[in-house]
């Protein structure tokens, strides 16, 4: 059994004591605040936009390019309309899939102006089946990448840069992101929908 063979313990456990701490306790540890990776995203019914501010990368992609496969894998109706809250959660999942290897040992605040997503990420509980499936993916990447994503809520009026990614023309949001020295490379490979 696992208990009788200490050699198998290392393979059976992926996190140390820090993983059981609350967010507040973890942030109080020495050096943790220096390793925060600020991320954020925004979604409309058609477009996802997301950014990793430490890596200085961002991306924009059509919602259904990401939501369609998630619905299929989750056994959900692929033709069902994707609600905004799921789009906002998909922003976080796209970031995670692209950047998780860079986040080892970090706490990753995901800034969202969607209260549902903020609560879902904080509690890791949702009634929506797509959100629940998304949290399985999130948990898998957190274990594999050894990071922890936390939620940070922001009023939509203070989330202008992320809103700009999903609402402005490509030239306009590229100019805005250049002001922040961001590059559109690794987060998502896709184009803004027409």
PDB file of C-alpha atoms in Angstrom:
ATOM      1  CA  UNK A   1       0.000   0.000   0.000  1.00  0.00           C
ATOM      2  CA  UNK A   2       0.963   3.650  -0.307  1.00  0.00           C
ATOM      3  CA  UNK A   3       1.631   3.987   3.431  1.00  0.00           C
ATOM      4  CA  UNK A   4       3.910   0.939   3.549  1.00  0.00           C
ATOM      5  CA  UNK A   5       6.114   2.124   0.653  1.00  0.00           C
ATOM      6  CA  UNK A   6       7.610   5.574   1.379  1.00  0.00           C
ATOM      7  CA  UNK A   7       9.308   5.483  -2.032  1.00  0.00           C
ATOM      8  CA  UNK A   8       5.909   5.888  -3.679  1.00  0.00           C
ATOM      9  CA  UNK A   9       4.943   8.899  -1.565  1.00  0.00           C
ATOM     10  CA  UNK A  10       6.825  11.330  -3.771  1.00  0.00           C
ATOM     11  CA  UNK A  11       4.978  10.072  -6.836  1.00  0.00           C
ATOM     12  CA  UNK A  12       1.616  10.214  -5.058  1.00  0.00           C
ATOM     13  CA  UNK A  13       1.779  13.763  -3.734  1.00  0.00           C
ATOM     14  CA  UNK A  14       2.405  16.851  -5.827  1.00  0.00           C
ATOM     15  CA  UNK A  15       2.088  19.648  -3.283  1.00  0.00           C
ATOM     16  CA  UNK A  16       3.683  20.561  -0.025  1.00  0.00           C
ATOM     17  CA  UNK A  17       2.188  22.171   3.031  1.00  0.00           C
ATOM     18  CA  UNK A  18       1.840  25.515   1.249  1.00  0.00           C
ATOM     19  CA  UNK A  19      -0.973  24.052  -0.881  1.00  0.00           C
ATOM     20  CA  UNK A  20      -3.259  23.661   2.136  1.00  0.00           C
ATOM     21  CA  UNK A  21      -2.880  27.275   3.238  1.00  0.00           C
ATOM     22  CA  UNK A  22      -5.617  29.790   2.565  1.00  0.00           C
ATOM     23  CA  UNK A  23      -4.844  32.476  -0.006  1.00  0.00           C
ATOM     24  CA  UNK A  24      -4.336  35.060   2.730  1.00  0.00           C
ATOM     25  CA  UNK A  25      -1.943  32.764   4.624  1.00  0.00           C
ATOM     26  CA  UNK A  26      -0.023  31.910   1.475  1.00  0.00           C
ATOM     27  CA  UNK A  27       0.356  35.567   0.481  1.00  0.00           C
ATOM     28  CA  UNK A  28       1.757  36.295   3.945  1.00  0.00           C
ATOM     29  CA  UNK A  29       4.685  33.907   3.400  1.00  0.00           C
ATOM     30  CA  UNK A  30       8.066  35.503   2.657  1.00  0.00           C
ATOM     31  CA  UNK A  31       8.720  35.982  -1.062  1.00  0.00           C
ATOM     32  CA  UNK A  32       5.252  35.046  -2.293  1.00  0.00           C
ATOM     33  CA  UNK A  33       4.255  38.627  -3.118  1.00  0.00           C
ATOM     34  CA  UNK A  34       7.387  38.879  -5.283  1.00  0.00           C
ATOM     35  CA  UNK A  35       6.181  35.913  -7.350  1.00  0.00           C
ATOM     36  CA  UNK A  36       2.655  37.065  -8.174  1.00  0.00           C
ATOM     37  CA  UNK A  37       1.740  36.691 -11.842  1.00  0.00           C
ATOM     38  CA  UNK A  38      -1.023  39.179 -12.617  1.00  0.00           C
ATOM     39  CA  UNK A  39      -3.369  38.008 -15.363  1.00  0.00           C
ATOM     40  CA  UNK A  40      -6.737  39.125 -16.637  1.00  0.00           C
ATOM     41  CA  UNK A  41      -9.297  38.674 -19.315  1.00  0.00           C
ATOM     42  CA  UNK A  42     -12.592  39.759 -20.740  1.00  0.00           C
ATOM     43  CA  UNK A  43     -15.222  38.161 -22.925  1.00  0.00           C
ATOM     44  CA  UNK A  44     -18.083  39.268 -25.105  1.00  0.00           C
ATOM     45  CA  UNK A  45     -20.453  36.797 -26.726  1.00  0.00           C
ATOM     46  CA  UNK A  46     -18.084  36.657 -29.716  1.00  0.00           C
ATOM     47  CA  UNK A  47     -14.581  37.431 -28.483  1.00  0.00           C
ATOM     48  CA  UNK A  48     -12.161  36.383 -25.714  1.00  0.00           C
ATOM     49  CA  UNK A  49      -9.209  38.558 -24.726  1.00  0.00           C
ATOM     50  CA  UNK A  50      -6.617  37.627 -22.116  1.00  0.00           C
ATOM     51  CA  UNK A  51      -3.222  38.807 -20.876  1.00  0.00           C
ATOM     52  CA  UNK A  52      -0.354  37.637 -18.704  1.00  0.00           C
ATOM     53  CA  UNK A  53       1.114  40.931 -17.506  1.00  0.00           C
ATOM     54  CA  UNK A  54       4.372  39.495 -16.161  1.00  0.00           C
ATOM     55  CA  UNK A  55       5.208  37.684 -19.406  1.00  0.00           C
ATOM     56  CA  UNK A  56       3.874  40.654 -21.381  1.00  0.00           C
ATOM     57  CA  UNK A  57       1.761  38.517 -23.704  1.00  0.00           C
ATOM     58  CA  UNK A  58      -1.874  38.784 -24.698  1.00  0.00           C
ATOM     59  CA  UNK A  59      -4.259  37.266 -27.173  1.00  0.00           C
ATOM     60  CA  UNK A  60      -7.664  37.567 -28.739  1.00  0.00           C
ATOM     61  CA  UNK A  61      -9.707  34.694 -30.172  1.00  0.00           C
ATOM     62  CA  UNK A  62     -13.298  33.883 -31.105  1.00  0.00           C
ATOM     63  CA  UNK A  63     -15.294  32.455 -28.188  1.00  0.00           C
ATOM     64  CA  UNK A  64     -16.553  29.447 -30.120  1.00  0.00           C
ATOM     65  CA  UNK A  65     -13.046  28.394 -31.179  1.00  0.00           C
ATOM     66  CA  UNK A  66     -12.443  27.665 -27.507  1.00  0.00           C
ATOM     67  CA  UNK A  67     -15.964  26.970 -26.220  1.00  0.00           C
ATOM     68  CA  UNK A  68     -16.840  24.468 -28.963  1.00  0.00           C
ATOM     69  CA  UNK A  69     -14.144  21.932 -28.049  1.00  0.00           C
ATOM     70  CA  UNK A  70     -14.794  22.406 -24.316  1.00  0.00           C
ATOM     71  CA  UNK A  71     -18.497  21.704 -24.846  1.00  0.00           C
ATOM     72  CA  UNK A  72     -17.658  18.603 -26.890  1.00  0.00           C
ATOM     73  CA  UNK A  73     -15.239  17.193 -24.289  1.00  0.00           C
ATOM     74  CA  UNK A  74     -17.646  17.989 -21.448  1.00  0.00           C
ATOM     75  CA  UNK A  75     -20.503  16.177 -23.197  1.00  0.00           C
ATOM     76  CA  UNK A  76     -22.411  19.457 -23.418  1.00  0.00           C
ATOM     77  CA  UNK A  77     -24.623  20.555 -26.313  1.00  0.00           C
ATOM     78  CA  UNK A  78     -22.098  22.021 -28.778  1.00  0.00           C
ATOM     79  CA  UNK A  79     -24.795  24.227 -30.336  1.00  0.00           C
ATOM     80  CA  UNK A  80     -25.857  25.744 -26.999  1.00  0.00           C
ATOM     81  CA  UNK A  81     -25.174  29.465 -26.615  1.00  0.00           C
ATOM     82  CA  UNK A  82     -22.051  30.264 -24.593  1.00  0.00           C
ATOM     83  CA  UNK A  83     -22.942  32.589 -21.734  1.00  0.00           C
ATOM     84  CA  UNK A  84     -20.669  35.499 -20.803  1.00  0.00           C
ATOM     85  CA  UNK A  85     -19.574  33.917 -17.510  1.00  0.00           C
ATOM     86  CA  UNK A  86     -18.307  30.834 -19.358  1.00  0.00           C
ATOM     87  CA  UNK A  87     -16.535  33.074 -21.861  1.00  0.00           C
ATOM     88  CA  UNK A  88     -14.855  34.896 -18.985  1.00  0.00           C
ATOM     89  CA  UNK A  89     -13.789  31.579 -17.432  1.00  0.00           C
ATOM     90  CA  UNK A  90     -12.459  30.455 -20.810  1.00  0.00           C
ATOM     91  CA  UNK A  91     -10.148  33.492 -20.784  1.00  0.00           C
ATOM     92  CA  UNK A  92      -8.497  32.100 -17.661  1.00  0.00           C
ATOM     93  CA  UNK A  93      -8.304  28.592 -19.128  1.00  0.00           C
ATOM     94  CA  UNK A  94      -6.700  29.858 -22.343  1.00  0.00           C
ATOM     95  CA  UNK A  95      -4.082  31.705 -20.295  1.00  0.00           C
ATOM     96  CA  UNK A  96      -3.433  28.631 -18.196  1.00  0.00           C
ATOM     97  CA  UNK A  97      -3.020  26.340 -21.206  1.00  0.00           C
ATOM     98  CA  UNK A  98      -0.531  28.756 -22.782  1.00  0.00           C
ATOM     99  CA  UNK A  99       1.408  29.923 -19.734  1.00  0.00           C
ATOM    100  CA  UNK A 100       1.242  27.304 -16.962  1.00  0.00           C
ATOM    101  CA  UNK A 101       4.834  26.152 -17.503  1.00  0.00           C
ATOM    102  CA  UNK A 102       6.021  29.679 -16.673  1.00  0.00           C
ATOM    103  CA  UNK A 103       4.081  29.888 -13.406  1.00  0.00           C
ATOM    104  CA  UNK A 104       5.752  27.197 -11.262  1.00  0.00           C
ATOM    105  CA  UNK A 105       5.632  28.106  -7.577  1.00  0.00           C
ATOM    106  CA  UNK A 106       3.621  31.277  -8.245  1.00  0.00           C
ATOM    107  CA  UNK A 107       0.296  32.611  -7.092  1.00  0.00           C
ATOM    108  CA  UNK A 108      -1.586  33.787 -10.176  1.00  0.00           C
ATOM    109  CA  UNK A 109      -4.278  36.417  -9.558  1.00  0.00           C
ATOM    110  CA  UNK A 110      -6.805  36.350 -12.391  1.00  0.00           C
ATOM    111  CA  UNK A 111      -8.525  39.738 -12.625  1.00  0.00           C
ATOM    112  CA  UNK A 112     -12.102  39.598 -13.874  1.00  0.00           C
ATOM    113  CA  UNK A 113     -15.001  42.006 -13.940  1.00  0.00           C
ATOM    114  CA  UNK A 114     -17.413  39.062 -13.883  1.00  0.00           C
ATOM    115  CA  UNK A 115     -18.595  38.319 -10.364  1.00  0.00           C
ATOM    116  CA  UNK A 116     -19.669  34.759 -11.253  1.00  0.00           C
ATOM    117  CA  UNK A 117     -16.158  33.908 -12.427  1.00  0.00           C
ATOM    118  CA  UNK A 118     -14.599  35.560  -9.393  1.00  0.00           C
ATOM    119  CA  UNK A 119     -16.765  33.449  -7.071  1.00  0.00           C
ATOM    120  CA  UNK A 120     -16.282  30.286  -9.162  1.00  0.00           C
ATOM    121  CA  UNK A 121     -12.491  30.578  -9.075  1.00  0.00           C
ATOM    122  CA  UNK A 122     -12.437  31.412  -5.383  1.00  0.00           C
ATOM    123  CA  UNK A 123     -14.773  28.583  -4.332  1.00  0.00           C
ATOM    124  CA  UNK A 124     -14.103  26.119  -7.193  1.00  0.00           C
ATOM    125  CA  UNK A 125     -17.812  25.379  -7.216  1.00  0.00           C
ATOM    126  CA  UNK A 126     -20.366  26.119  -9.934  1.00  0.00           C
ATOM    127  CA  UNK A 127     -23.775  24.846 -10.935  1.00  0.00           C
ATOM    128  CA  UNK A 128     -22.946  25.266 -14.608  1.00  0.00           C
ATOM    129  CA  UNK A 129     -21.626  21.954 -16.029  1.00  0.00           C
ATOM    130  CA  UNK A 130     -19.159  23.696 -18.355  1.00  0.00           C
ATOM    131  CA  UNK A 131     -17.705  25.654 -15.454  1.00  0.00           C
ATOM    132  CA  UNK A 132     -17.360  22.437 -13.435  1.00  0.00           C
ATOM    133  CA  UNK A 133     -15.535  20.799 -16.339  1.00  0.00           C
ATOM    134  CA  UNK A 134     -13.359  23.903 -16.661  1.00  0.00           C
ATOM    135  CA  UNK A 135     -12.368  23.559 -13.000  1.00  0.00           C
ATOM    136  CA  UNK A 136     -11.212  20.001 -13.631  1.00  0.00           C
ATOM    137  CA  UNK A 137      -8.936  21.417 -16.313  1.00  0.00           C
ATOM    138  CA  UNK A 138      -7.816  24.240 -14.011  1.00  0.00           C
ATOM    139  CA  UNK A 139      -7.000  21.803 -11.204  1.00  0.00           C
ATOM    140  CA  UNK A 140      -5.059  19.538 -13.536  1.00  0.00           C
ATOM    141  CA  UNK A 141      -2.928  22.427 -14.786  1.00  0.00           C
ATOM    142  CA  UNK A 142      -2.389  23.783 -11.263  1.00  0.00           C
ATOM    143  CA  UNK A 143      -1.066  20.394 -10.139  1.00  0.00           C
ATOM    144  CA  UNK A 144       1.038  19.906 -13.247  1.00  0.00           C
ATOM    145  CA  UNK A 145       2.390  23.476 -13.265  1.00  0.00           C
ATOM    146  CA  UNK A 146       2.646  23.813  -9.456  1.00  0.00           C
ATOM    147  CA  UNK A 147       0.927  27.203  -9.310  1.00  0.00           C
ATOM    148  CA  UNK A 148      -2.270  28.473  -7.717  1.00  0.00           C
ATOM    149  CA  UNK A 149      -4.778  30.701  -9.502  1.00  0.00           C
ATOM    150  CA  UNK A 150      -6.787  33.037  -7.308  1.00  0.00           C
ATOM    151  CA  UNK A 151      -9.590  35.422  -8.190  1.00  0.00           C
ATOM    152  CA  UNK A 152      -9.349  39.185  -8.078  1.00  0.00           C
ATOM    153  CA  UNK A 153     -12.517  41.115  -8.802  1.00  0.00           C
ATOM    154  CA  UNK A 154     -12.466  44.481 -10.499  1.00  0.00           C
ATOM    155  CA  UNK A 155     -15.189  46.907 -11.452  1.00  0.00           C
ATOM    156  CA  UNK A 156     -15.738  46.884 -15.213  1.00  0.00           C
ATOM    157  CA  UNK A 157     -14.989  50.630 -15.323  1.00  0.00           C
ATOM    158  CA  UNK A 158     -11.481  49.889 -14.051  1.00  0.00           C
ATOM    159  CA  UNK A 159     -10.910  47.011 -16.481  1.00  0.00           C
ATOM    160  CA  UNK A 160     -10.667  49.159 -19.604  1.00  0.00           C
ATOM    161  CA  UNK A 161      -7.601  47.499 -21.143  1.00  0.00           C
ATOM    162  CA  UNK A 162      -9.158  44.041 -21.045  1.00  0.00           C
ATOM    163  CA  UNK A 163     -12.480  45.396 -22.307  1.00  0.00           C
ATOM    164  CA  UNK A 164     -10.608  47.083 -25.135  1.00  0.00           C
ATOM    165  CA  UNK A 165      -9.209  43.732 -26.312  1.00  0.00           C
ATOM    166  CA  UNK A 166     -12.676  42.362 -26.908  1.00  0.00           C
ATOM    167  CA  UNK A 167     -14.462  45.466 -28.172  1.00  0.00           C
ATOM    168  CA  UNK A 168     -12.007  47.530 -30.238  1.00  0.00           C
ATOM    169  CA  UNK A 169     -10.683  47.000 -33.741  1.00  0.00           C
ATOM    170  CA  UNK A 170      -7.443  45.033 -33.992  1.00  0.00           C
ATOM    171  CA  UNK A 171      -5.295  48.081 -34.809  1.00  0.00           C
ATOM    172  CA  UNK A 172      -6.713  49.982 -31.834  1.00  0.00           C
ATOM    173  CA  UNK A 173      -6.183  47.258 -29.232  1.00  0.00           C
ATOM    174  CA  UNK A 174      -2.717  46.498 -30.606  1.00  0.00           C
ATOM    175  CA  UNK A 175      -1.762  50.163 -30.163  1.00  0.00           C
ATOM    176  CA  UNK A 176      -3.191  50.123 -26.627  1.00  0.00           C
ATOM    177  CA  UNK A 177      -1.254  46.984 -25.699  1.00  0.00           C
ATOM    178  CA  UNK A 178       1.947  48.400 -27.205  1.00  0.00           C
ATOM    179  CA  UNK A 179       1.648  51.230 -24.695  1.00  0.00           C
ATOM    180  CA  UNK A 180       1.875  48.524 -22.040  1.00  0.00           C
ATOM    181  CA  UNK A 181       4.755  46.819 -23.914  1.00  0.00           C
ATOM    182  CA  UNK A 182       2.705  43.683 -24.473  1.00  0.00           C
ATOM    183  CA  UNK A 183       3.281  41.285 -27.356  1.00  0.00           C
ATOM    184  CA  UNK A 184       0.633  39.151 -28.998  1.00  0.00           C
ATOM    185  CA  UNK A 185       2.449  35.872 -29.308  1.00  0.00           C
ATOM    186  CA  UNK A 186       1.843  32.924 -27.082  1.00  0.00           C
ATOM    187  CA  UNK A 187      -1.426  33.357 -25.224  1.00  0.00           C
ATOM    188  CA  UNK A 188      -3.797  32.451 -28.030  1.00  0.00           C
ATOM    189  CA  UNK A 189      -3.295  31.950 -31.700  1.00  0.00           C
ATOM    190  CA  UNK A 190      -6.376  33.232 -33.393  1.00  0.00           C
ATOM    191  CA  UNK A 191      -7.849  36.268 -34.923  1.00  0.00           C
ATOM    192  CA  UNK A 192     -10.437  38.711 -33.737  1.00  0.00           C
ATOM    193  CA  UNK A 193     -13.799  37.746 -35.204  1.00  0.00           C
ATOM    194  CA  UNK A 194     -15.330  40.084 -37.768  1.00  0.00           C
TER     195      UNK A 194
END
